[in-house]
PDB file of C-alpha atoms in Angstrom:
ATOM      1  CA  UNK A   1       0.000   0.000   0.000  1.00 43.00           C
ATOM      2  CA  UNK A   2       2.796   2.371   0.940  1.00 36.00           C
ATOM      3  CA  UNK A   3       4.611   1.561  -2.305  1.00 42.00           C
ATOM      4  CA  UNK A   4       1.505   2.421  -4.339  1.00 41.00           C
ATOM      5  CA  UNK A   5       1.151   5.732  -2.510  1.00 40.00           C
ATOM      6  CA  UNK A   6       4.802   6.571  -3.163  1.00 41.00           C
ATOM      7  CA  UNK A   7       4.426   5.718  -6.853  1.00 48.00           C
ATOM      8  CA  UNK A   8       1.275   7.823  -7.121  1.00 45.00           C
ATOM      9  CA  UNK A   9       2.999  10.761  -5.398  1.00 44.00           C
ATOM     10  CA  UNK A  10       6.018  10.398  -7.689  1.00 47.00           C
ATOM     11  CA  UNK A  11       3.819  10.323 -10.795  1.00 47.00           C
ATOM     12  CA  UNK A  12       1.916  13.370  -9.514  1.00 44.00           C
ATOM     13  CA  UNK A  13       5.175  15.290  -8.952  1.00 47.00           C
ATOM     14  CA  UNK A  14       6.421  14.350 -12.413  1.00 49.00           C
ATOM     15  CA  UNK A  15       3.132  15.457 -13.969  1.00 45.00           C
ATOM     16  CA  UNK A  16       3.200  18.794 -12.115  1.00 41.00           C
ATOM     17  CA  UNK A  17       6.822  19.412 -13.109  1.00 44.00           C
ATOM     18  CA  UNK A  18       5.981  18.568 -16.719  1.00 48.00           C
ATOM     19  CA  UNK A  19       3.040  21.007 -16.774  1.00 42.00           C
ATOM     20  CA  UNK A  20       5.139  23.706 -15.103  1.00 41.00           C
ATOM     21  CA  UNK A  21       8.029  23.259 -17.546  1.00 45.00           C
ATOM     22  CA  UNK A  22       5.662  23.471 -20.505  1.00 45.00           C
ATOM     23  CA  UNK A  23       4.155  26.675 -19.091  1.00 43.00           C
ATOM     24  CA  UNK A  24       7.604  28.204 -18.553  1.00 43.00           C
ATOM     25  CA  UNK A  25       8.709  27.160 -22.036  1.00 44.00           C
ATOM     26  CA  UNK A  26       5.605  28.715 -23.602  1.00 44.00           C
ATOM     27  CA  UNK A  27       6.200  31.916 -21.651  1.00 44.00           C
ATOM     28  CA  UNK A  28       9.882  32.020 -22.617  1.00 43.00           C
ATOM     29  CA  UNK A  29       8.906  31.792 -26.277  1.00 40.00           C
ATOM     30  CA  UNK A  30       6.915  34.988 -25.830  1.00 46.00           C
ATOM     31  CA  UNK A  31       9.587  36.954 -23.935  1.00 45.00           C
ATOM     32  CA  UNK A  32      10.056  40.421 -25.344  1.00 52.00           C
ATOM     33  CA  UNK A  33       6.533  40.506 -26.757  1.00 76.00           C
ATOM     34  CA  UNK A  34       5.385  43.311 -24.454  1.00 87.00           C
ATOM     35  CA  UNK A  35       8.647  45.230 -24.878  1.00 85.00           C
ATOM     36  CA  UNK A  36       8.243  45.171 -28.651  1.00 87.00           C
ATOM     37  CA  UNK A  37       4.632  46.363 -28.630  1.00 91.00           C
ATOM     38  CA  UNK A  38       4.197  49.926 -29.860  1.00 94.00           C
ATOM     39  CA  UNK A  39       1.356  50.655 -27.432  1.00 95.00           C
ATOM     40  CA  UNK A  40       0.325  49.122 -24.109  1.00 95.00           C
ATOM     41  CA  UNK A  41      -2.860  49.984 -22.209  1.00 96.00           C
ATOM     42  CA  UNK A  42      -3.511  49.387 -18.555  1.00 96.00           C
ATOM     43  CA  UNK A  43      -4.698  50.462 -15.108  1.00 97.00           C
ATOM     44  CA  UNK A  44      -2.927  51.828 -12.038  1.00 97.00           C
ATOM     45  CA  UNK A  45      -4.090  51.597  -8.402  1.00 97.00           C
ATOM     46  CA  UNK A  46      -2.101  53.475  -5.782  1.00 96.00           C
ATOM     47  CA  UNK A  47      -2.005  54.511  -2.136  1.00 97.00           C
ATOM     48  CA  UNK A  48      -0.693  57.989  -1.329  1.00 96.00           C
ATOM     49  CA  UNK A  49       0.693  59.994   1.586  1.00 96.00           C
ATOM     50  CA  UNK A  50       0.000  63.711   1.050  1.00 96.00           C
ATOM     51  CA  UNK A  51       1.616  66.605   2.905  1.00 95.00           C
ATOM     52  CA  UNK A  52      -0.965  69.253   3.881  1.00 95.00           C
ATOM     53  CA  UNK A  53      -0.228  72.857   4.935  1.00 94.00           C
ATOM     54  CA  UNK A  54      -3.199  74.799   6.320  1.00 93.00           C
ATOM     55  CA  UNK A  55      -3.856  78.504   5.669  1.00 93.00           C
ATOM     56  CA  UNK A  56      -6.319  80.949   7.187  1.00 90.00           C
ATOM     57  CA  UNK A  57      -7.913  83.945   5.465  1.00 88.00           C
ATOM     58  CA  UNK A  58      -8.021  87.555   6.597  1.00 86.00           C
ATOM     59  CA  UNK A  59      -9.338  90.335   4.373  1.00 83.00           C
ATOM     60  CA  UNK A  60      -9.555  87.931   1.434  1.00 84.00           C
ATOM     61  CA  UNK A  61      -5.861  87.017   1.674  1.00 89.00           C
ATOM     62  CA  UNK A  62      -4.540  83.606   2.739  1.00 92.00           C
ATOM     63  CA  UNK A  63      -1.802  83.280   5.367  1.00 91.00           C
ATOM     64  CA  UNK A  64       0.036  80.162   6.492  1.00 91.00           C
ATOM     65  CA  UNK A  65      -0.959  78.894   9.910  1.00 89.00           C
ATOM     66  CA  UNK A  66       1.874  78.947  12.445  1.00 84.00           C
ATOM     67  CA  UNK A  67       0.038  77.528  15.437  1.00 78.00           C
ATOM     68  CA  UNK A  68      -1.500  74.217  16.400  1.00 78.00           C
ATOM     69  CA  UNK A  69      -1.613  71.155  14.144  1.00 84.00           C
ATOM     70  CA  UNK A  70      -1.248  73.184  10.946  1.00 88.00           C
ATOM     71  CA  UNK A  71       0.784  70.686   8.844  1.00 92.00           C
ATOM     72  CA  UNK A  72       0.457  66.913   8.580  1.00 93.00           C
ATOM     73  CA  UNK A  73       0.449  63.889   6.266  1.00 95.00           C
ATOM     74  CA  UNK A  74      -2.836  62.388   5.123  1.00 95.00           C
ATOM     75  CA  UNK A  75      -3.445  59.071   3.328  1.00 96.00           C
ATOM     76  CA  UNK A  76      -5.368  58.774   0.081  1.00 96.00           C
ATOM     77  CA  UNK A  77      -5.846  56.727  -3.079  1.00 96.00           C
ATOM     78  CA  UNK A  78      -5.030  57.227  -6.752  1.00 97.00           C
ATOM     79  CA  UNK A  79      -6.628  55.491  -9.757  1.00 97.00           C
ATOM     80  CA  UNK A  80      -5.375  56.032 -13.321  1.00 97.00           C
ATOM     81  CA  UNK A  81      -5.548  54.546 -16.790  1.00 97.00           C
ATOM     82  CA  UNK A  82      -2.269  53.993 -18.636  1.00 97.00           C
ATOM     83  CA  UNK A  83      -1.256  54.597 -22.220  1.00 96.00           C
ATOM     84  CA  UNK A  84       2.324  53.352 -22.721  1.00 97.00           C
ATOM     85  CA  UNK A  85       4.074  54.192 -26.034  1.00 97.00           C
ATOM     86  CA  UNK A  86       7.357  52.605 -27.170  1.00 96.00           C
ATOM     87  CA  UNK A  87      10.175  55.063 -27.985  1.00 94.00           C
ATOM     88  CA  UNK A  88      13.009  52.566 -28.398  1.00 90.00           C
ATOM     89  CA  UNK A  89      14.635  49.647 -26.624  1.00 89.00           C
ATOM     90  CA  UNK A  90      15.054  51.495 -23.318  1.00 93.00           C
ATOM     91  CA  UNK A  91      12.470  54.310 -23.309  1.00 96.00           C
ATOM     92  CA  UNK A  92       8.667  54.463 -23.216  1.00 97.00           C
ATOM     93  CA  UNK A  93       6.372  57.499 -23.015  1.00 98.00           C
ATOM     94  CA  UNK A  94       3.406  57.191 -20.666  1.00 98.00           C
ATOM     95  CA  UNK A  95       0.178  59.161 -20.327  1.00 98.00           C
ATOM     96  CA  UNK A  96      -1.725  58.463 -17.092  1.00 97.00           C
ATOM     97  CA  UNK A  97      -4.988  60.398 -16.654  1.00 97.00           C
ATOM     98  CA  UNK A  98      -6.713  59.658 -13.380  1.00 96.00           C
ATOM     99  CA  UNK A  99      -8.143  60.820 -10.063  1.00 96.00           C
ATOM    100  CA  UNK A 100      -6.620  61.132  -6.588  1.00 96.00           C
ATOM    101  CA  UNK A 101      -8.710  61.422  -3.434  1.00 95.00           C
ATOM    102  CA  UNK A 102      -8.070  62.040   0.232  1.00 94.00           C
ATOM    103  CA  UNK A 103     -10.069  63.524   3.092  1.00 91.00           C
ATOM    104  CA  UNK A 104      -9.614  63.964   6.811  1.00 92.00           C
ATOM    105  CA  UNK A 105     -11.054  65.775   9.806  1.00 91.00           C
ATOM    106  CA  UNK A 106      -9.129  68.673  11.350  1.00 90.00           C
ATOM    107  CA  UNK A 107      -9.931  70.391  14.635  1.00 85.00           C
ATOM    108  CA  UNK A 108      -8.394  73.829  15.301  1.00 82.00           C
ATOM    109  CA  UNK A 109      -6.285  73.926  18.442  1.00 72.00           C
ATOM    110  CA  UNK A 110      -4.377  76.738  20.179  1.00 64.00           C
ATOM    111  CA  UNK A 111      -5.348  79.322  17.559  1.00 75.00           C
ATOM    112  CA  UNK A 112      -5.154  82.986  18.563  1.00 68.00           C
ATOM    113  CA  UNK A 113      -7.782  84.272  16.124  1.00 66.00           C
ATOM    114  CA  UNK A 114     -11.548  83.587  16.028  1.00 62.00           C
ATOM    115  CA  UNK A 115     -12.849  80.760  13.843  1.00 63.00           C
ATOM    116  CA  UNK A 116     -16.309  79.991  12.537  1.00 60.00           C
ATOM    117  CA  UNK A 117     -18.856  78.198  14.664  1.00 58.00           C
ATOM    118  CA  UNK A 118     -17.901  74.804  13.233  1.00 60.00           C
ATOM    119  CA  UNK A 119     -15.584  72.896  15.561  1.00 72.00           C
ATOM    120  CA  UNK A 120     -14.366  70.187  13.179  1.00 84.00           C
ATOM    121  CA  UNK A 121     -13.354  70.881   9.580  1.00 90.00           C
ATOM    122  CA  UNK A 122     -13.235  68.451   6.664  1.00 91.00           C
ATOM    123  CA  UNK A 123     -10.097  68.712   4.531  1.00 92.00           C
ATOM    124  CA  UNK A 124     -11.328  67.527   1.118  1.00 89.00           C
ATOM    125  CA  UNK A 125      -9.287  66.750  -1.990  1.00 92.00           C
ATOM    126  CA  UNK A 126     -10.802  65.242  -5.145  1.00 93.00           C
ATOM    127  CA  UNK A 127      -8.309  66.008  -7.837  1.00 95.00           C
ATOM    128  CA  UNK A 128      -8.119  65.126 -11.521  1.00 96.00           C
ATOM    129  CA  UNK A 129      -4.613  64.341 -12.751  1.00 96.00           C
ATOM    130  CA  UNK A 130      -2.973  64.209 -16.157  1.00 97.00           C
ATOM    131  CA  UNK A 131       0.489  62.739 -15.796  1.00 97.00           C
ATOM    132  CA  UNK A 132       2.959  62.471 -18.666  1.00 98.00           C
ATOM    133  CA  UNK A 133       6.320  60.869 -17.956  1.00 98.00           C
ATOM    134  CA  UNK A 134       9.168  59.021 -19.607  1.00 98.00           C
ATOM    135  CA  UNK A 135       9.976  55.497 -18.455  1.00 97.00           C
ATOM    136  CA  UNK A 136      13.664  54.590 -18.731  1.00 97.00           C
ATOM    137  CA  UNK A 137      14.505  50.890 -18.572  1.00 95.00           C
ATOM    138  CA  UNK A 138      18.243  50.476 -17.840  1.00 93.00           C
ATOM    139  CA  UNK A 139      18.065  46.866 -16.552  1.00 87.00           C
ATOM    140  CA  UNK A 140      16.205  43.884 -17.998  1.00 89.00           C
ATOM    141  CA  UNK A 141      16.414  40.214 -17.020  1.00 90.00           C
ATOM    142  CA  UNK A 142      14.337  38.090 -19.373  1.00 86.00           C
ATOM    143  CA  UNK A 143      10.712  38.901 -18.605  1.00 89.00           C
ATOM    144  CA  UNK A 144      11.577  41.195 -15.661  1.00 92.00           C
ATOM    145  CA  UNK A 145      12.793  44.773 -15.695  1.00 95.00           C
ATOM    146  CA  UNK A 146      13.619  47.694 -13.432  1.00 96.00           C
ATOM    147  CA  UNK A 147      12.741  51.215 -14.568  1.00 97.00           C
ATOM    148  CA  UNK A 148      12.918  54.872 -13.574  1.00 97.00           C
ATOM    149  CA  UNK A 149      10.377  57.578 -14.412  1.00 98.00           C
ATOM    150  CA  UNK A 150      10.466  61.373 -14.673  1.00 98.00           C
ATOM    151  CA  UNK A 151       7.793  63.781 -15.864  1.00 98.00           C
ATOM    152  CA  UNK A 152       5.081  66.313 -15.128  1.00 97.00           C
ATOM    153  CA  UNK A 153       1.589  66.070 -13.660  1.00 97.00           C
ATOM    154  CA  UNK A 154      -1.178  68.633 -14.180  1.00 97.00           C
ATOM    155  CA  UNK A 155      -3.771  68.605 -11.374  1.00 94.00           C
ATOM    156  CA  UNK A 156      -7.236  70.145 -11.220  1.00 94.00           C
ATOM    157  CA  UNK A 157      -9.261  70.335  -8.004  1.00 92.00           C
ATOM    158  CA  UNK A 158     -12.837  69.143  -8.647  1.00 90.00           C
ATOM    159  CA  UNK A 159     -14.092  70.455  -5.287  1.00 83.00           C
ATOM    160  CA  UNK A 160     -13.420  74.016  -6.463  1.00 77.00           C
ATOM    161  CA  UNK A 161     -16.267  73.550  -8.980  1.00 75.00           C
ATOM    162  CA  UNK A 162     -18.734  72.998  -6.143  1.00 74.00           C
ATOM    163  CA  UNK A 163     -20.155  76.355  -5.033  1.00 66.00           C
ATOM    164  CA  UNK A 164     -22.327  74.836  -2.290  1.00 67.00           C
ATOM    165  CA  UNK A 165     -19.626  73.455  -0.034  1.00 70.00           C
ATOM    166  CA  UNK A 166     -20.382  72.979   3.644  1.00 73.00           C
ATOM    167  CA  UNK A 167     -19.207  75.706   6.001  1.00 73.00           C
ATOM    168  CA  UNK A 168     -16.661  73.329   7.525  1.00 83.00           C
ATOM    169  CA  UNK A 169     -15.062  72.232   4.241  1.00 88.00           C
ATOM    170  CA  UNK A 170     -11.427  73.148   3.583  1.00 90.00           C
ATOM    171  CA  UNK A 171     -10.414  73.149  -0.085  1.00 89.00           C
ATOM    172  CA  UNK A 172      -7.164  73.735  -1.975  1.00 91.00           C
ATOM    173  CA  UNK A 173      -5.626  77.176  -2.445  1.00 91.00           C
ATOM    174  CA  UNK A 174      -4.624  76.348  -6.018  1.00 90.00           C
ATOM    175  CA  UNK A 175      -7.433  74.897  -8.122  1.00 90.00           C
ATOM    176  CA  UNK A 176      -4.796  74.215 -10.806  1.00 93.00           C
ATOM    177  CA  UNK A 177      -1.335  72.820 -10.157  1.00 94.00           C
ATOM    178  CA  UNK A 178       1.632  71.583 -12.176  1.00 96.00           C
ATOM    179  CA  UNK A 179       4.037  69.264 -10.374  1.00 96.00           C
ATOM    180  CA  UNK A 180       7.342  67.537 -11.121  1.00 97.00           C
ATOM    181  CA  UNK A 181       7.222  63.805 -10.468  1.00 97.00           C
ATOM    182  CA  UNK A 182       9.751  60.973 -10.421  1.00 97.00           C
ATOM    183  CA  UNK A 183       9.662  57.328  -9.507  1.00 97.00           C
ATOM    184  CA  UNK A 184      11.076  53.827  -9.657  1.00 97.00           C
ATOM    185  CA  UNK A 185       9.355  50.580 -10.532  1.00 97.00           C
ATOM    186  CA  UNK A 186       9.719  46.857 -11.136  1.00 97.00           C
ATOM    187  CA  UNK A 187       7.611  44.810 -13.525  1.00 96.00           C
ATOM    188  CA  UNK A 188       7.429  41.308 -14.974  1.00 93.00           C
ATOM    189  CA  UNK A 189       5.554  39.680 -17.822  1.00 93.00           C
ATOM    190  CA  UNK A 190       3.099  36.833 -17.588  1.00 91.00           C
ATOM    191  CA  UNK A 191       1.665  35.049 -20.576  1.00 87.00           C
ATOM    192  CA  UNK A 192      -1.269  37.437 -20.989  1.00 90.00           C
ATOM    193  CA  UNK A 193      -0.362  40.718 -19.260  1.00 92.00           C
ATOM    194  CA  UNK A 194       2.391  42.721 -17.570  1.00 95.00           C
ATOM    195  CA  UNK A 195       2.340  43.324 -13.795  1.00 96.00           C
ATOM    196  CA  UNK A 196       4.305  45.993 -11.964  1.00 96.00           C
ATOM    197  CA  UNK A 197       4.817  47.771  -8.673  1.00 97.00           C
ATOM    198  CA  UNK A 198       5.823  51.430  -8.637  1.00 98.00           C
ATOM    199  CA  UNK A 199       6.896  54.008  -6.056  1.00 97.00           C
ATOM    200  CA  UNK A 200       6.456  57.643  -7.027  1.00 96.00           C
ATOM    201  CA  UNK A 201       7.021  61.096  -5.532  1.00 96.00           C
ATOM    202  CA  UNK A 202       5.249  64.323  -6.520  1.00 92.00           C
ATOM    203  CA  UNK A 203       8.301  66.295  -5.502  1.00 87.00           C
ATOM    204  CA  UNK A 204       7.296  69.947  -5.774  1.00 86.00           C
ATOM    205  CA  UNK A 205       4.928  72.353  -7.485  1.00 91.00           C
ATOM    206  CA  UNK A 206       6.105  74.428 -10.448  1.00 92.00           C
ATOM    207  CA  UNK A 207       3.389  77.051  -9.838  1.00 91.00           C
ATOM    208  CA  UNK A 208       3.445  79.644  -7.015  1.00 90.00           C
ATOM    209  CA  UNK A 209       0.997  79.332  -4.145  1.00 89.00           C
ATOM    210  CA  UNK A 210      -2.004  81.542  -4.900  1.00 86.00           C
ATOM    211  CA  UNK A 211      -2.752  83.350  -1.634  1.00 89.00           C
ATOM    212  CA  UNK A 212      -4.346  86.505  -3.065  1.00 83.00           C
ATOM    213  CA  UNK A 213      -7.896  87.220  -4.170  1.00 75.00           C
ATOM    214  CA  UNK A 214     -11.273  87.499  -2.514  1.00 77.00           C
ATOM    215  CA  UNK A 215     -11.506  84.374  -0.397  1.00 81.00           C
ATOM    216  CA  UNK A 216     -14.661  83.733   1.602  1.00 80.00           C
ATOM    217  CA  UNK A 217     -13.788  80.526   3.500  1.00 84.00           C
ATOM    218  CA  UNK A 218     -12.023  80.615   6.850  1.00 86.00           C
ATOM    219  CA  UNK A 219      -9.398  77.974   5.988  1.00 90.00           C
ATOM    220  CA  UNK A 220      -7.687  76.584   2.883  1.00 92.00           C
ATOM    221  CA  UNK A 221      -4.917  74.061   2.366  1.00 94.00           C
ATOM    222  CA  UNK A 222      -1.920  73.745   0.086  1.00 93.00           C
ATOM    223  CA  UNK A 223      -0.482  70.373  -0.948  1.00 91.00           C
ATOM    224  CA  UNK A 224       3.189  69.763  -0.363  1.00 90.00           C
ATOM    225  CA  UNK A 225       5.149  66.738  -1.606  1.00 92.00           C
ATOM    226  CA  UNK A 226       3.248  63.473  -1.837  1.00 95.00           C
ATOM    227  CA  UNK A 227       4.482  59.897  -2.039  1.00 96.00           C
ATOM    228  CA  UNK A 228       2.711  56.859  -3.411  1.00 96.00           C
ATOM    229  CA  UNK A 229       3.065  53.153  -4.011  1.00 97.00           C
ATOM    230  CA  UNK A 230       0.915  51.540  -6.654  1.00 97.00           C
ATOM    231  CA  UNK A 231       0.310  48.529  -8.867  1.00 97.00           C
ATOM    232  CA  UNK A 232       0.097  48.443 -12.664  1.00 97.00           C
ATOM    233  CA  UNK A 233      -1.450  45.944 -15.040  1.00 96.00           C
ATOM    234  CA  UNK A 234      -0.868  46.377 -18.785  1.00 96.00           C
ATOM    235  CA  UNK A 235      -1.518  44.455 -21.986  1.00 93.00           C
TER     236      UNK A 235
END
């Protein structure tokens, strides 16, 4: 009985190894297929950490808060579609339109000027993004590759379109923003699609902070550097 079990287990192992080797061989025959494609399309899901600086308004002008919990990191999400265009053996141009979202509750503390009657404020960010970057692929090992990215991201704050915001809602100072971004990623090919993981930093804004104008809300916020880690799937 034991001998039969051992034989069955051996045959099962041989069968599994045979199936696995055939799968690997079929995949190896297709190596380079995604790299040689002129255009790849895909999706990106990411998790972000966003630096927030709070401002208060006086006489329509915005001034940076210097007291209390006026600056902090807040978590959010980012969802984008990917258009990836081949520019040669080591470079690809990417367009990644998408949306980033984060929100949190902020309570003023130790402030020396009067605030509105609302105790807690909602910091709200729903932002459309159009990112264009260049992906440089210096290292490739078969169906795996490491890459670096550098580019620009144009952001537009959707909440600024809403004229009926709650009294306790804090929105961005700049409805429009242009930011420099860079990142690093690692991806590998399967038989049907390409998977990747990517870390990215929105390093700094190329536009000045808009603190002037006739501002009616008590508080606003300005986004500092943000960092994200995300996952890509392309085909």
